[in-house]
CSV table of C-alpha atoms and ligand atoms in Angstrom, one decimal:
chain,number,residue,atom,x,y,z
G,1,MET,CA,128.0,-30.7,-83.9
G,2,SER,CA,130.1,-32.6,-81.5
G,3,TYR,CA,132.3,-34.7,-83.9
G,4,GLY,CA,134.4,-33.2,-86.7
G,5,TYR,CA,137.9,-32.8,-88.1
G,6,GLN,CA,140.6,-30.4,-86.8
G,7,GLY,CA,144.0,-30.4,-88.4
G,8,GLY,CA,143.1,-33.6,-90.3
G,9,GLU,CA,142.2,-35.5,-87.1
G,10,LEU,CA,138.6,-36.7,-86.3
G,11,GLY,CA,137.7,-35.7,-82.8
G,12,LEU,CA,135.2,-34.4,-80.4
G,13,PHE,CA,134.6,-30.7,-79.9
G,14,SER,CA,133.7,-30.2,-76.2
G,15,GLY,CA,133.4,-26.6,-75.2
G,16,GLN,CA,136.8,-25.0,-76.0
G,17,LYS,CA,138.5,-28.4,-76.1
G,18,PHE,CA,139.2,-30.7,-79.0
G,19,LEU,CA,139.7,-34.4,-78.1
G,20,ALA,CA,141.2,-36.4,-81.0
G,21,LEU,CA,139.5,-39.8,-81.2
G,22,ARG,CA,142.9,-41.4,-81.8
G,23,THR,CA,143.8,-40.7,-78.2
G,24,LEU,CA,140.9,-42.9,-77.0
G,25,VAL,CA,142.2,-46.0,-78.7
G,26,ALA,CA,143.1,-48.7,-76.1
G,27,LYS,CA,146.5,-50.3,-75.9
G,28,ASP,CA,145.0,-53.7,-76.8
G,29,GLU,CA,143.4,-52.0,-79.9
G,30,ALA,CA,139.9,-53.2,-78.9
G,31,PRO,CA,137.0,-51.8,-80.9
G,32,THR,CA,135.5,-49.0,-78.8
G,33,TYR,CA,132.2,-47.1,-78.5
G,34,VAL,CA,132.8,-43.5,-77.5
G,35,TYR,CA,129.8,-41.5,-76.0
G,36,ASP,CA,129.8,-37.7,-75.8
G,37,LEU,CA,127.7,-37.1,-72.7
G,38,ASP,CA,127.5,-33.3,-73.3
G,39,ASP,CA,125.8,-34.0,-76.6
G,40,ILE,CA,123.2,-36.1,-74.9
G,41,VAL,CA,122.5,-33.4,-72.3
G,42,ASN,CA,122.3,-30.7,-75.1
G,43,ARG,CA,119.8,-32.8,-77.1
G,44,THR,CA,117.7,-33.5,-74.1
G,45,GLU,CA,117.5,-29.8,-73.2
G,46,ARG,CA,116.7,-29.0,-76.8
G,47,LEU,CA,113.9,-31.6,-76.8
G,48,LYS,CA,112.5,-30.3,-73.6
G,49,ALA,CA,112.6,-26.7,-74.9
G,50,ALA,CA,110.8,-27.8,-78.1
G,51,PHE,CA,108.0,-29.3,-75.9
G,52,ASN,CA,107.9,-26.1,-74.0
G,53,GLN,CA,108.1,-28.1,-70.8
G,54,GLN,CA,104.6,-29.4,-71.5
G,55,VAL,CA,105.6,-32.9,-72.3
G,56,THR,CA,107.2,-35.3,-69.8
G,57,VAL,CA,110.2,-37.0,-71.4
G,58,HIS,CA,110.9,-40.7,-70.6
G,59,TYR,CA,114.1,-41.9,-72.3
G,60,ALA,CA,113.7,-45.3,-73.9
G,61,MET,CA,116.5,-47.2,-72.2
G,62,LYS,CA,116.6,-49.9,-74.9
G,63,ALA,CA,118.5,-47.4,-77.2
G,64,ASN,CA,121.6,-47.4,-74.9
G,65,HIS,CA,122.0,-48.6,-71.4
G,66,ASN,CA,125.6,-47.6,-70.8
G,67,LEU,CA,125.9,-46.6,-67.1
G,68,ALA,CA,127.4,-43.2,-67.7
G,69,VAL,CA,124.7,-42.4,-70.3
G,70,LEU,CA,122.0,-43.5,-68.0
G,71,LYS,CA,123.4,-41.6,-65.0
G,72,THR,CA,123.7,-38.5,-67.2
G,73,LEU,CA,120.0,-38.7,-68.2
G,74,ALA,CA,118.8,-39.5,-64.7
G,75,GLN,CA,120.7,-36.3,-63.5
G,76,VAL,CA,119.0,-34.2,-66.2
G,77,GLY,CA,115.8,-35.0,-64.4
G,78,ILE,CA,113.9,-36.8,-67.1
G,79,GLY,CA,112.1,-40.2,-66.7
G,80,VAL,CA,112.8,-43.5,-68.3
G,81,ASP,CA,110.9,-46.1,-70.4
G,82,VAL,CA,111.9,-49.7,-69.6
G,83,VAL,CA,111.0,-53.0,-71.2
G,84,SER,CA,112.3,-55.8,-68.9
G,85,GLY,CA,113.0,-56.6,-65.3
G,86,GLY,CA,116.7,-56.0,-66.1
G,87,GLU,CA,116.0,-52.5,-67.3
G,88,ILE,CA,113.8,-51.8,-64.2
G,89,ASP,CA,116.7,-52.9,-61.9
G,90,LEU,CA,119.2,-50.8,-63.8
G,91,ALA,CA,116.9,-47.7,-63.9
G,92,LEU,CA,116.6,-47.9,-60.1
G,93,ARG,CA,120.3,-48.5,-59.7
G,94,VAL,CA,121.4,-45.4,-61.7
G,95,GLY,CA,119.0,-43.2,-59.8
G,96,PHE,CA,115.7,-42.9,-61.7
G,97,PRO,CA,113.0,-42.6,-59.0
G,98,PRO,CA,110.2,-45.2,-59.4
G,99,SER,CA,107.8,-42.3,-60.0
G,100,ARG,CA,109.7,-41.6,-63.3
G,101,ILE,CA,109.7,-45.2,-64.6
G,102,VAL,CA,107.3,-46.4,-67.3
G,103,PHE,CA,107.2,-50.1,-68.1
G,104,SER,CA,106.5,-50.9,-71.7
G,105,GLY,CA,107.0,-54.2,-73.7
G,106,VAL,CA,104.9,-56.8,-75.3
G,107,GLY,CA,105.7,-59.9,-73.2
G,108,LYS,CA,105.9,-59.0,-69.6
G,109,THR,CA,106.4,-62.0,-67.3
G,110,ARG,CA,104.8,-62.4,-63.9
G,111,ARG,CA,108.2,-61.9,-62.3
G,112,GLU,CA,108.7,-58.6,-64.1
G,113,ILE,CA,105.2,-57.4,-63.2
G,114,GLN,CA,105.9,-58.2,-59.5
G,115,LEU,CA,109.1,-56.2,-59.6
G,116,ALA,CA,107.4,-53.2,-61.2
G,117,LEU,CA,104.6,-53.2,-58.6
G,118,GLN,CA,106.9,-53.8,-55.7
G,119,HIS,CA,108.8,-50.7,-56.6
G,120,LYS,CA,105.7,-48.7,-57.4
G,121,ILE,CA,106.7,-47.4,-60.8
G,122,CYS,CA,104.5,-44.8,-62.3
G,123,GLN,CA,102.8,-46.7,-65.2
G,124,ILE,CA,102.7,-50.1,-66.8
G,125,ASN,CA,101.9,-49.9,-70.6
G,126,VAL,CA,99.6,-52.8,-71.4
G,127,GLU,CA,99.6,-54.6,-74.7
G,128,SER,CA,96.7,-57.1,-74.5
G,129,PRO,CA,93.7,-58.1,-72.4
G,130,GLY,CA,95.6,-61.2,-71.3
G,131,GLU,CA,98.4,-59.1,-70.0
G,132,LEU,CA,96.0,-56.7,-68.3
G,133,ARG,CA,94.4,-59.7,-66.5
G,134,ARG,CA,97.8,-61.0,-65.4
G,135,ILE,CA,98.8,-57.5,-64.0
G,136,GLY,CA,95.4,-57.5,-62.2
G,137,GLU,CA,96.2,-61.0,-60.6
G,138,VAL,CA,99.7,-60.0,-59.6
G,139,ALA,CA,98.5,-56.7,-58.1
G,140,ARG,CA,95.7,-58.4,-56.2
G,141,ALA,CA,98.2,-61.0,-54.8
G,142,GLN,CA,100.5,-58.1,-53.8
G,143,LYS,CA,97.5,-56.2,-52.3
G,144,THR,CA,98.3,-53.1,-54.4
G,145,VAL,CA,96.8,-51.1,-57.2
G,146,ALA,CA,98.6,-51.2,-60.6
G,147,PRO,CA,98.6,-47.9,-62.6
G,148,VAL,CA,98.0,-49.1,-66.2
G,149,ALA,CA,97.9,-47.4,-69.6
G,150,LEU,CA,96.4,-49.1,-72.6
G,151,ARG,CA,98.6,-49.3,-75.8
G,152,PHE,CA,96.6,-48.4,-78.9
G,153,ASN,CA,97.5,-49.7,-82.3
G,154,PRO,CA,96.4,-46.9,-84.6
G,155,ASP,CA,97.0,-48.7,-87.8
G,156,VAL,CA,99.4,-46.3,-89.5
G,157,ASN,CA,102.1,-47.5,-91.9
G,158,PRO,CA,105.1,-45.0,-91.6
G,159,GLU,CA,108.0,-45.1,-94.0
G,160,THR,CA,110.7,-47.0,-92.2
G,161,HIS,CA,112.3,-50.4,-92.3
G,162,PRO,CA,109.5,-53.0,-91.8
G,163,TYR,CA,111.3,-54.6,-88.8
G,164,ILE,CA,111.0,-51.3,-86.8
G,165,ARG,CA,107.4,-50.5,-87.8
G,166,THR,CA,105.1,-51.2,-84.8
G,167,GLY,CA,101.8,-49.3,-85.3
G,168,PHE,CA,100.5,-51.1,-88.4
G,169,ARG,CA,97.5,-53.4,-87.9
G,170,GLU,CA,99.5,-56.5,-88.7
G,171,ASN,CA,102.1,-55.8,-86.0
G,172,LYS,CA,102.1,-57.6,-82.7
G,173,PHE,CA,101.9,-54.4,-80.7
G,174,GLY,CA,99.0,-52.7,-79.0
G,175,MET,CA,95.2,-53.1,-79.3
G,176,ASP,CA,92.7,-51.6,-81.7
G,177,ALA,CA,89.2,-50.4,-80.9
G,178,SER,CA,87.8,-53.9,-81.2
G,179,PHE,CA,89.5,-54.8,-77.9
G,180,PHE,CA,87.4,-52.3,-76.0
G,181,PRO,CA,84.7,-54.7,-74.6
G,182,GLU,CA,87.2,-57.4,-73.5
G,183,VAL,CA,89.5,-54.8,-71.8
G,184,GLN,CA,86.4,-53.3,-70.1
G,185,THR,CA,85.5,-56.7,-68.7
G,186,VAL,CA,88.9,-57.2,-67.3
G,187,LEU,CA,89.0,-53.7,-65.8
G,188,GLY,CA,85.6,-54.5,-64.2
G,189,GLN,CA,86.9,-57.8,-62.8
G,190,PHE,CA,89.9,-56.1,-61.2
G,191,LYS,CA,88.4,-52.8,-60.1
G,192,ASP,CA,90.1,-53.0,-56.8
G,193,CYS,CA,93.6,-53.4,-58.1
G,194,LEU,CA,93.8,-51.9,-61.6
G,195,LYS,CA,93.8,-48.2,-62.1
G,196,LEU,CA,93.5,-47.0,-65.7
G,197,VAL,CA,95.7,-43.9,-65.9
G,198,GLY,CA,96.0,-43.3,-69.6
G,199,ILE,CA,96.7,-44.5,-73.1
G,200,THR,CA,99.9,-45.1,-74.9
G,201,LEU,CA,101.1,-45.7,-78.5
G,202,HIS,CA,104.4,-46.1,-80.4
G,203,ILE,CA,104.2,-46.6,-84.2
G,204,GLY,CA,107.8,-47.3,-85.1
G,205,SER,CA,111.3,-46.0,-85.1
G,206,GLN,CA,113.7,-43.9,-87.3
G,207,LEU,CA,110.8,-41.8,-88.6
G,208,ARG,CA,112.1,-38.8,-90.5
G,209,ASP,CA,108.7,-37.6,-91.6
G,210,VAL,CA,106.7,-36.6,-88.5
G,211,SER,CA,103.3,-36.6,-90.2
G,212,PRO,CA,102.6,-40.3,-89.5
G,213,LEU,CA,103.5,-39.7,-85.8
G,214,LEU,CA,100.9,-36.9,-85.6
G,215,GLU,CA,98.4,-39.0,-87.6
G,216,ALA,CA,98.8,-41.8,-85.1
G,217,VAL,CA,98.1,-39.4,-82.2
G,218,ARG,CA,95.1,-38.0,-84.0
G,219,LYS,CA,93.8,-41.5,-84.5
G,220,SER,CA,94.3,-42.4,-80.8
G,221,ILE,CA,92.4,-39.5,-79.4
G,222,PRO,CA,89.0,-41.3,-79.7
G,223,TRP,CA,90.5,-44.3,-77.8
G,224,PHE,CA,91.5,-41.9,-75.0
G,225,GLN,CA,88.1,-40.3,-75.0
G,226,ARG,CA,86.2,-43.6,-75.1
G,227,TRP,CA,87.8,-44.6,-71.8
G,228,GLN,CA,87.1,-41.3,-70.3
G,229,GLU,CA,83.4,-41.6,-71.3
G,230,ALA,CA,83.5,-45.1,-69.7
G,231,GLY,CA,84.1,-43.3,-66.4
G,232,HIS,CA,87.9,-43.6,-66.0
G,233,GLN,CA,89.9,-40.6,-64.9
G,234,LEU,CA,92.7,-40.7,-67.4
G,235,SER,CA,95.7,-38.5,-66.7
G,236,THR,CA,98.3,-39.5,-69.3
G,237,PHE,CA,98.5,-39.5,-73.1
G,238,ASP,CA,101.8,-41.3,-73.9
G,239,VAL,CA,102.8,-40.7,-77.5
G,240,GLY,CA,105.8,-43.1,-77.6
G,241,GLY,CA,109.1,-42.5,-79.4
G,242,GLY,CA,110.1,-42.8,-83.0
G,243,LEU,CA,111.9,-39.6,-84.0
G,244,GLY,CA,114.6,-40.3,-86.5
G,245,ILE,CA,118.0,-38.8,-87.4
G,246,ASP,CA,119.7,-38.2,-90.7
G,247,TYR,CA,122.3,-41.0,-90.9
G,248,HIS,CA,123.6,-39.7,-94.2
G,249,SER,CA,124.8,-36.3,-92.8
G,250,GLY,CA,126.7,-35.0,-89.9
G,251,ASN,CA,124.4,-32.0,-89.8
G,252,SER,CA,121.6,-32.6,-87.3
G,253,GLU,CA,119.8,-29.3,-87.8
G,254,GLY,CA,117.2,-30.8,-90.1
G,255,GLU,CA,116.2,-33.6,-87.7
G,256,LEU,CA,116.0,-31.1,-84.8
G,257,ARG,CA,113.8,-28.8,-86.8
G,258,ALA,CA,111.5,-31.9,-87.4
G,259,VAL,CA,111.4,-32.4,-83.7
G,260,GLU,CA,110.2,-28.8,-83.3
G,261,ALA,CA,107.5,-29.3,-85.9
G,262,TYR,CA,106.5,-32.5,-84.2
G,263,ALA,CA,106.3,-30.8,-80.8
G,264,ARG,CA,104.2,-27.9,-82.2
G,265,GLY,CA,101.8,-30.4,-83.9
G,266,LEU,CA,101.5,-32.5,-80.8
G,267,LEU,CA,100.7,-29.7,-78.4
G,268,GLU,CA,98.1,-28.3,-80.8
G,269,LEU,CA,96.5,-31.8,-81.3
G,270,LEU,CA,96.4,-32.6,-77.7
G,271,LYS,CA,95.5,-29.2,-76.2
G,272,PRO,CA,91.7,-29.8,-76.4
G,273,VAL,CA,92.1,-33.4,-75.0
G,274,GLY,CA,93.8,-32.4,-71.7
G,275,GLY,CA,95.9,-34.7,-69.5
G,276,ARG,CA,99.6,-35.0,-69.1
G,277,ILE,CA,101.6,-35.7,-72.3
G,278,LEU,CA,104.4,-38.2,-72.0
G,279,CYS,CA,106.9,-39.3,-74.7
G,280,GLU,CA,109.5,-42.1,-74.9
G,281,PRO,CA,112.3,-41.0,-77.2
G,282,GLY,CA,115.4,-43.2,-77.6
G,283,ARG,CA,117.4,-42.6,-80.8
G,284,ILE,CA,117.0,-38.8,-81.1
G,285,LEU,CA,118.7,-38.3,-77.7
G,286,VAL,CA,121.7,-40.7,-78.0
G,287,ALA,CA,122.4,-41.8,-81.6
G,288,ARG,CA,124.5,-38.8,-82.5
G,289,ALA,CA,126.5,-38.9,-79.3
G,290,GLY,CA,128.1,-42.3,-80.1
G,291,VAL,CA,130.8,-43.4,-82.5
G,292,LEU,CA,132.3,-46.9,-82.9
G,293,LEU,CA,136.1,-46.9,-83.4
G,294,CYS,CA,137.6,-49.8,-85.3
G,295,GLN,CA,140.9,-50.7,-86.9
G,296,VAL,CA,141.5,-51.9,-90.5
G,297,GLN,CA,143.0,-55.4,-90.2
G,298,TYR,CA,143.3,-56.2,-93.9
G,299,LEU,CA,142.7,-54.7,-97.3
G,300,LYS,CA,141.6,-57.3,-99.8
G,301,GLU,CA,141.0,-56.9,-103.5
G,302,THR,CA,139.2,-59.4,-105.7
G,303,PRO,CA,138.5,-58.9,-109.4
G,304,TYR,CA,135.0,-57.8,-108.4
G,305,LYS,CA,135.3,-55.9,-105.1
G,306,ARG,CA,137.6,-54.2,-102.6
G,307,PHE,CA,137.2,-54.9,-98.9
G,308,ALA,CA,138.4,-53.2,-95.8
G,309,ILE,CA,138.2,-55.9,-93.1
G,310,VAL,CA,137.9,-54.3,-89.7
G,311,ASN,CA,138.0,-55.6,-86.1
G,312,THR,CA,134.3,-54.9,-85.5
G,313,GLY,CA,131.2,-55.9,-87.3
G,314,MET,CA,127.6,-57.1,-86.9
G,315,HIS,CA,128.5,-58.5,-83.4
G,316,HIS,CA,129.0,-54.9,-82.2
G,317,LEU,CA,126.8,-53.0,-84.5
G,318,LEU,CA,123.9,-55.1,-85.9
G,319,ARG,CA,121.9,-52.3,-87.6
G,320,PRO,CA,123.5,-52.5,-91.1
G,321,ALA,CA,123.1,-56.3,-91.2
G,322,LEU,CA,119.6,-56.4,-89.7
G,323,TYR,CA,118.0,-53.4,-91.4
G,324,GLU,CA,120.5,-52.5,-94.2
G,325,ALA,CA,120.9,-49.3,-92.1
G,326,TYR,CA,123.4,-46.7,-93.3
G,327,HIS,CA,126.1,-45.3,-91.0
G,328,ARG,CA,128.8,-42.9,-92.2
G,329,ILE,CA,132.2,-44.3,-91.8
G,330,LEU,CA,135.1,-41.8,-91.4
G,331,PRO,CA,138.8,-42.2,-91.1
G,332,LEU,CA,140.3,-40.9,-87.8
G,333,ARG,CA,143.1,-39.3,-89.8
G,334,GLU,CA,142.3,-37.6,-93.1
G,335,SER,CA,144.8,-38.2,-95.8
G,336,SER,CA,144.8,-35.7,-98.5
G,337,GLY,CA,146.3,-36.1,-101.9
G,338,ALA,CA,146.2,-39.9,-101.9
G,339,GLU,CA,144.1,-41.8,-104.5
G,340,VAL,CA,140.5,-42.4,-103.5
G,341,LYS,CA,139.3,-46.0,-103.7
G,342,THR,CA,136.0,-47.5,-102.6
G,343,TYR,CA,135.7,-50.4,-100.2
G,344,ASP,CA,133.1,-52.5,-98.6
G,345,VAL,CA,133.8,-52.2,-94.9
G,346,VAL,CA,133.3,-55.6,-93.4
G,347,GLY,CA,133.8,-57.4,-90.1
G,348,PRO,CA,135.4,-60.7,-89.1
G,349,ILE,CA,132.1,-62.7,-88.6
G,350,CYS,CA,131.4,-65.7,-90.8
G,351,GLU,CA,128.3,-64.2,-92.5
G,352,SER,CA,128.1,-62.3,-95.7
G,353,ALA,CA,125.7,-59.9,-93.9
G,354,ASP,CA,128.6,-58.7,-91.8
G,355,VAL,CA,129.0,-55.5,-93.7
G,356,LEU,CA,129.2,-52.1,-92.0
G,357,GLY,CA,129.1,-50.1,-95.2
G,358,HIS,CA,129.1,-50.8,-99.0
G,359,ASP,CA,131.2,-49.0,-101.5
G,360,ARG,CA,132.7,-46.3,-99.2
G,361,PRO,CA,135.3,-44.0,-100.6
G,362,PHE,CA,138.6,-43.6,-98.7
G,363,ALA,CA,141.8,-41.8,-99.7
G,364,GLY,CA,145.0,-43.8,-99.2
G,365,LEU,CA,143.4,-46.3,-96.8
G,366,GLN,CA,146.0,-48.7,-95.2
G,367,GLU,CA,146.0,-51.7,-92.9
G,368,GLY,CA,146.3,-50.5,-89.3
G,369,ASP,CA,144.3,-47.3,-90.0
G,370,TRP,CA,141.4,-46.5,-87.6
G,371,LEU,CA,137.9,-45.7,-88.7
G,372,ALA,CA,134.8,-44.3,-86.9
G,373,VAL,CA,131.4,-45.7,-87.6
G,374,MET,CA,129.3,-42.6,-86.9
G,375,ASP,CA,125.9,-42.0,-85.2
G,376,SER,CA,126.1,-45.4,-83.4
G,377,GLY,CA,125.0,-44.2,-79.9
G,378,ALA,CA,121.6,-45.7,-80.3
G,379,TYR,CA,120.9,-49.4,-80.8
G,380,GLY,CA,124.6,-50.1,-81.0
G,381,ALA,CA,126.4,-51.7,-78.0
G,382,VAL,CA,123.0,-52.8,-76.6
G,383,MET,CA,122.4,-55.0,-79.6
G,384,SER,CA,125.8,-56.6,-79.6
G,385,SER,CA,126.3,-60.3,-79.3
G,386,HIS,CA,129.0,-62.9,-78.6
G,387,TYR,CA,128.5,-64.5,-82.0
G,388,ASN,CA,131.7,-66.3,-83.1
G,389,LEU,CA,132.7,-65.9,-79.4
G,390,GLN,CA,133.8,-62.4,-80.1
G,391,ALA,CA,134.5,-60.1,-77.1
G,392,PRO,CA,132.0,-57.3,-76.4
G,393,PRO,CA,133.0,-53.8,-77.5
G,394,ARG,CA,134.8,-51.5,-75.1
G,395,GLU,CA,132.8,-48.3,-74.1
G,396,VAL,CA,134.2,-44.9,-73.1
G,397,ALA,CA,132.2,-41.9,-72.0
G,398,ILE,CA,133.4,-38.3,-72.3
G,399,ARG,CA,132.3,-35.2,-70.4
G,400,SER,CA,133.8,-31.8,-70.9
G,401,GLY,CA,136.6,-33.3,-73.0
G,402,GLU,CA,137.6,-35.7,-70.2
G,403,VAL,CA,137.2,-39.5,-70.2
G,404,ILE,CA,135.0,-40.3,-67.2
G,405,SER,CA,134.5,-44.0,-67.6
Z,501,LLP,N1,108.8,-46.7,-76.9
Z,501,LLP,C1,108.6,-48.0,-77.3
Z,501,LLP,C2,107.4,-48.7,-76.8
Z,501,LLP,C3,109.5,-48.6,-78.2
Z,501,LLP,O1,109.3,-49.9,-78.5
Z,501,LLP,C4,110.6,-47.9,-78.7
Z,501,LLP,C5,111.6,-48.5,-79.6
Z,501,LLP,C6,110.8,-46.6,-78.2
Z,501,LLP,C7,109.9,-46.0,-77.4
Z,501,LLP,C8,112.0,-45.7,-78.7
Z,501,LLP,O2,111.9,-45.5,-80.0
Z,501,LLP,P1,113.0,-44.5,-80.7
Z,501,LLP,O3,112.7,-43.1,-80.2
Z,501,LLP,O4,114.3,-44.9,-80.3
Z,501,LLP,O5,112.7,-44.6,-82.2
Z,501,LLP,N2,116.8,-51.5,-83.1
Z,501,LLP,C9,116.1,-50.6,-84.0
Z,501,LLP,C10,115.1,-49.7,-83.3
Z,501,LLP,C11,114.1,-50.5,-82.5
Z,501,LLP,C12,113.2,-49.6,-81.8
Z,501,LLP,C13,112.3,-50.4,-80.8
Z,501,LLP,N3,111.4,-49.7,-80.0
Z,501,LLP,C14,117.2,-49.8,-84.8
Z,501,LLP,O6,118.4,-50.0,-84.6
Z,501,LLP,O7,116.9,-48.9,-85.6
């Protein structure tokens, strides 16, 4: 565990050192994301160990594209999964070699496909026959061969928020078996410039139960084999991301054990199939490493509710407003003995959805106190907006107890 209390102060345990989060508050009191880079490295190593080095890990950059985070992951030697031209550019800039970049995403433009092909990235994950045709056209014009993997929609309905479910038949993502003839026709038309290298899937995010993930892989095996039987030399089975964390607890052992069970199941399922296994985790690598520090501006009590109004909100961390997601909210300084009262922790935005947490207990909370919104390293700063013309959050990265950016 990297964050915890020592002497009543919330901080970051980094090797032998303890860094109180209070010391990272900026002079101008701006809300701040803190990222513990050591935690990201440890989790990546743990994931690689669970996969017994038999699965190639491509970090899903959409979860967090902070420069220090990306550089750390590039240095660990894993690959990256990108979903836009902007992410391709950034991946190259922070040092991911093109051979370790996979390009996913449901709406790739011509310009983005050109960029991917120009840099000879390792694989483009294809979402529809129309997109496959477009990739073929761009590749032909660039006189190159595009390595493509076909995204399968396995029609599984995992338990998670409907907005982050992607492998159900009614979702916009991927293709089911009925697409086979049309895809085959396009592959035939662009034989000279499309190389089918594998299949890919991704059924959703924040999945705590790994059985739907394994079920999806099991249901995708026939799609892989059908393309092999059609004469394609497939080399890659990309199982996507989706592993969830326990947002209700600071103890991450349960989720890490789930990762190990997933890895065992995956290796067993895909052993007879052959090919290289690739995965695209985002949240499981970076969520725990991040906290969002914010300051209580006002305490407000109505006959019905108590509010703690803070200087951050849905414009910096959208997850609670968008998915009713739960994040623990902890005071930077524990105050013992004081009366415990519950508050809705809310932001300054003119929307009633601007709530970071409902009915949270705090002892002796006061205006000016600092709070940490925990486990916000994934889909936090990357989903922030300028709504109400609010400034973006500050971001600070820590390695070995030192601020490095
Ligand atoms: N691969 C693909 C193709 C994806 O679309 C995603 C996430 C991932 C991998 C990584 O998934 P992860 O391992 O992080 O679950 N904003 C939402 C999550 C959206 C996920 C979108 N796709 C949230 O805050 O919960």
